[in-house]
CSV table of C-alpha atoms in Angstrom, one decimal:
chain,number,residue,atom,x,y,z
Q,1,MET,CA,-7.8,-14.2,2.3
Q,2,PRO,CA,-6.1,-12.3,-0.5
Q,3,ASN,CA,-4.6,-9.0,0.8
Q,4,PHE,CA,-3.2,-6.0,-0.8
Q,5,GLY,CA,-0.9,-3.3,0.5
Q,6,VAL,CA,0.0,-0.6,-1.9
Q,7,GLY,CA,2.9,1.8,-1.6
Q,8,ALA,CA,6.3,1.1,0.0
Q,9,GLY,CA,6.8,4.3,1.9
Q,10,ALA,CA,6.3,5.4,5.5
Q,11,ILE,CA,2.8,4.0,6.0
Q,12,GLY,CA,3.2,1.1,3.5
Q,13,THR,CA,6.3,-0.4,5.2
Q,14,HIS,CA,4.6,-0.3,8.6
Q,15,VAL,CA,1.5,-2.0,7.1
Q,16,LEU,CA,3.7,-4.6,5.5
Q,17,TRP,CA,5.7,-5.4,8.7
Q,18,ASN,CA,2.4,-5.8,10.6
Q,19,PHE,CA,0.9,-8.1,7.9
Q,20,VAL,CA,4.0,-10.3,8.2
Q,21,ALA,CA,3.9,-10.2,12.0
Q,22,MET,CA,0.3,-11.3,11.9
Q,23,GLY,CA,1.1,-14.3,9.7
Q,24,ILE,CA,-0.4,-13.1,6.5
Q,25,LYS,CA,1.4,-15.1,3.7
Q,26,LYS,CA,0.4,-13.4,0.5
Q,27,ILE,CA,0.8,-9.6,0.1
Q,28,THR,CA,1.0,-7.4,-3.0
Q,29,VAL,CA,3.0,-4.2,-3.0
Q,30,VAL,CA,3.1,-1.6,-5.9
Q,31,ASP,CA,5.6,1.2,-5.9
Q,32,PHE,CA,7.8,2.9,-8.5
Q,33,ASP,CA,10.2,4.8,-6.1
Q,34,VAL,CA,13.7,4.2,-5.0
Q,35,VAL,CA,15.1,4.4,-1.5
Q,36,GLU,CA,16.5,7.8,-0.6
Q,37,GLU,CA,18.4,8.9,2.5
Q,38,SER,CA,15.4,11.0,3.6
Q,39,ASN,CA,13.3,7.8,3.8
Q,40,LEU,CA,15.5,6.1,6.4
Q,41,ASN,CA,14.2,7.8,9.5
Q,42,ARG,CA,10.6,6.8,9.0
Q,43,GLN,CA,10.4,3.9,6.6
Q,44,LEU,CA,10.9,0.4,7.9
Q,45,PHE,CA,13.3,-2.2,6.3
Q,46,TYR,CA,15.5,0.4,4.5
Q,47,CYS,CA,19.1,1.2,5.4
Q,48,TYR,CA,22.0,3.1,3.8
Q,49,GLU,CA,23.1,0.3,1.6
Q,50,ASP,CA,19.6,0.4,0.0
Q,51,ILE,CA,19.8,4.0,-1.2
Q,52,GLY,CA,19.2,4.1,-5.0
Q,53,LYS,CA,17.5,0.7,-5.1
Q,54,TYR,CA,13.9,0.2,-5.9
Q,55,LYS,CA,11.8,0.0,-2.7
Q,56,VAL,CA,9.8,-3.1,-3.9
Q,57,GLU,CA,13.0,-5.0,-4.7
Q,58,VAL,CA,14.5,-4.2,-1.3
Q,59,LEU,CA,11.3,-5.3,0.4
Q,60,ALA,CA,11.1,-8.6,-1.5
Q,61,GLU,CA,14.7,-9.4,-0.4
Q,62,LYS,CA,14.2,-8.4,3.3
Q,63,ILE,CA,10.8,-10.0,3.7
Q,64,LYS,CA,12.1,-13.3,2.3
Q,65,LYS,CA,14.8,-13.2,5.0
Q,66,LEU,CA,12.3,-12.3,7.7
Q,67,ASP,CA,9.8,-15.0,6.7
Q,68,PRO,CA,10.5,-17.2,3.7
Q,69,GLN,CA,6.9,-18.4,3.6
Q,70,VAL,CA,5.6,-15.0,2.7
Q,71,GLU,CA,4.8,-14.6,-0.9
Q,72,LEU,CA,5.4,-10.9,-1.6
Q,73,ILE,CA,4.1,-10.0,-5.1
Q,74,ILE,CA,5.8,-6.8,-6.2
Q,75,TYR,CA,5.1,-4.4,-9.1
Q,76,LYS,CA,7.7,-1.7,-9.8
Q,77,GLU,CA,5.2,0.6,-11.4
Q,78,LYS,CA,3.6,4.0,-10.9
Q,79,ILE,CA,-0.2,4.2,-10.4
Q,80,SER,CA,-1.6,6.9,-12.6
Q,81,SER,CA,-5.2,5.9,-13.3
Q,82,VAL,CA,-8.3,4.1,-12.0
Q,83,GLN,CA,-7.5,1.4,-14.5
Q,84,ASP,CA,-4.1,0.8,-12.8
Q,85,ILE,CA,-6.0,0.4,-9.5
Q,86,GLU,CA,-8.4,-2.1,-11.0
Q,87,LYS,CA,-5.5,-4.1,-12.4
Q,88,TYR,CA,-3.8,-4.5,-9.1
Q,89,ILE,CA,-6.7,-5.1,-6.8
Q,90,ALA,CA,-9.0,-7.4,-8.7
Q,91,ASN,CA,-10.0,-10.3,-6.5
Q,92,LYS,CA,-8.7,-8.7,-3.3
Q,93,THR,CA,-10.8,-8.7,-0.2
Q,94,LEU,CA,-8.7,-6.1,1.7
Q,95,VAL,CA,-7.1,-3.0,0.3
Q,96,ILE,CA,-4.7,-0.9,2.3
Q,97,LYS,CA,-4.1,2.4,0.4
Q,98,SER,CA,-0.9,3.8,1.7
Q,99,PHE,CA,0.2,6.2,-1.1
Q,100,ASP,CA,-0.7,9.8,-1.5
Q,101,THR,CA,-0.1,10.6,-5.2
Q,102,PRO,CA,-1.6,11.2,-7.7
Q,103,GLU,CA,-4.1,13.6,-6.2
Q,104,ASN,CA,-7.2,11.5,-7.2
Q,105,ALA,CA,-5.8,8.2,-5.8
Q,106,THR,CA,-8.1,8.1,-2.8
Q,107,GLU,CA,-11.2,8.4,-5.0
Q,108,TRP,CA,-9.9,5.8,-7.5
Q,109,VAL,CA,-9.2,3.2,-4.8
Q,110,ASN,CA,-12.6,3.9,-3.2
Q,111,GLU,CA,-14.4,3.6,-6.5
Q,112,VAL,CA,-12.8,0.2,-7.3
Q,113,CYS,CA,-13.2,-1.2,-3.7
Q,114,VAL,CA,-16.9,-0.3,-3.8
Q,115,ASN,CA,-17.3,-2.0,-7.2
Q,116,ILE,CA,-15.5,-5.2,-6.1
Q,117,LYS,CA,-16.9,-5.2,-2.6
Q,118,ALA,CA,-13.5,-5.1,-1.0
Q,119,THR,CA,-12.8,-3.6,2.5
Q,120,GLU,CA,-10.7,-0.5,2.1
Q,121,ILE,CA,-8.4,1.2,4.6
Q,122,SER,CA,-7.0,4.4,3.3
Q,123,ASN,CA,-4.4,6.8,4.9
Q,124,ASN,CA,-2.9,9.8,3.3
Q,125,LYS,CA,0.1,11.9,4.2
Q,126,VAL,CA,0.0,14.1,7.2
Q,127,ILE,CA,-0.2,17.7,6.3
Q,128,MET,CA,0.1,20.3,9.1
Q,129,GLY,CA,-0.8,17.8,11.7
Q,130,TRP,CA,-3.9,16.4,9.9
Q,131,SER,CA,-4.2,12.9,8.5
Q,132,MET,CA,-7.2,11.4,6.7
Q,133,ARG,CA,-8.2,7.8,7.4
Q,134,LEU,CA,-11.0,6.1,5.7
Q,135,VAL,CA,-12.4,2.6,6.2
Q,136,VAL,CA,-15.1,1.3,3.9
Q,137,SER,CA,-16.5,-2.2,4.3
Q,138,PRO,CA,-19.0,-3.6,1.8
Q,139,ASN,CA,-22.5,-4.0,3.2
Q,140,PHE,CA,-21.4,-2.5,6.5
Q,141,SER,CA,-20.2,1.1,6.1
Q,142,ALA,CA,-21.0,3.9,3.7
Q,143,CYS,CA,-18.8,5.2,0.9
Q,144,ILE,CA,-17.4,8.6,1.4
Q,145,THR,CA,-17.1,11.4,-1.2
Q,146,ILE,CA,-14.1,13.7,-0.8
Q,147,PRO,CA,-14.6,17.1,-2.3
Q,148,VAL,CA,-11.8,18.1,-4.7
C-alpha cells in the first residue's frame, strides 16, 4: 500500500515513527524547514547536532539507521498550492496531513484526496487547547467543508 506522510514537525515525526514501527516500508515526507532548538522538546528524531539541517535530510539519515529496509522518499520543498498537493500524493491510498500552513492546506489536501479516492487523516496545530482531526475514507465517510 503506498503511504504518504507530509510534514516533518511535531505530528509528522510521530506519524513517521509509527509507520516505521508498524513495518511500513515506503513513506513520502515533504518539508522545507530546518531543525531549530525549539523543535527538540516535541519532535522525534532531532537532537542538538541537527540544528540548522533540513528536517527531511535528518529523517532520511536516521530512518535508514533505524530500519534500512524503509524507503523514505523526501522532498525538501514548501507546499504552496493545490497543485503541489496533487504532485506529491498522486497514486497514494493513505494521506496523513501533518502540516498547518498555508492556511488553505486542509481544504487542498481534502480536495485532492476526494478526487483520487485516498483515505485522508488530517491534524492541525493545537490552538488554545483545541485540535482539529479529520478522517475521510472514499465510499465510507463524507467530505467536510471547513468555513474560512
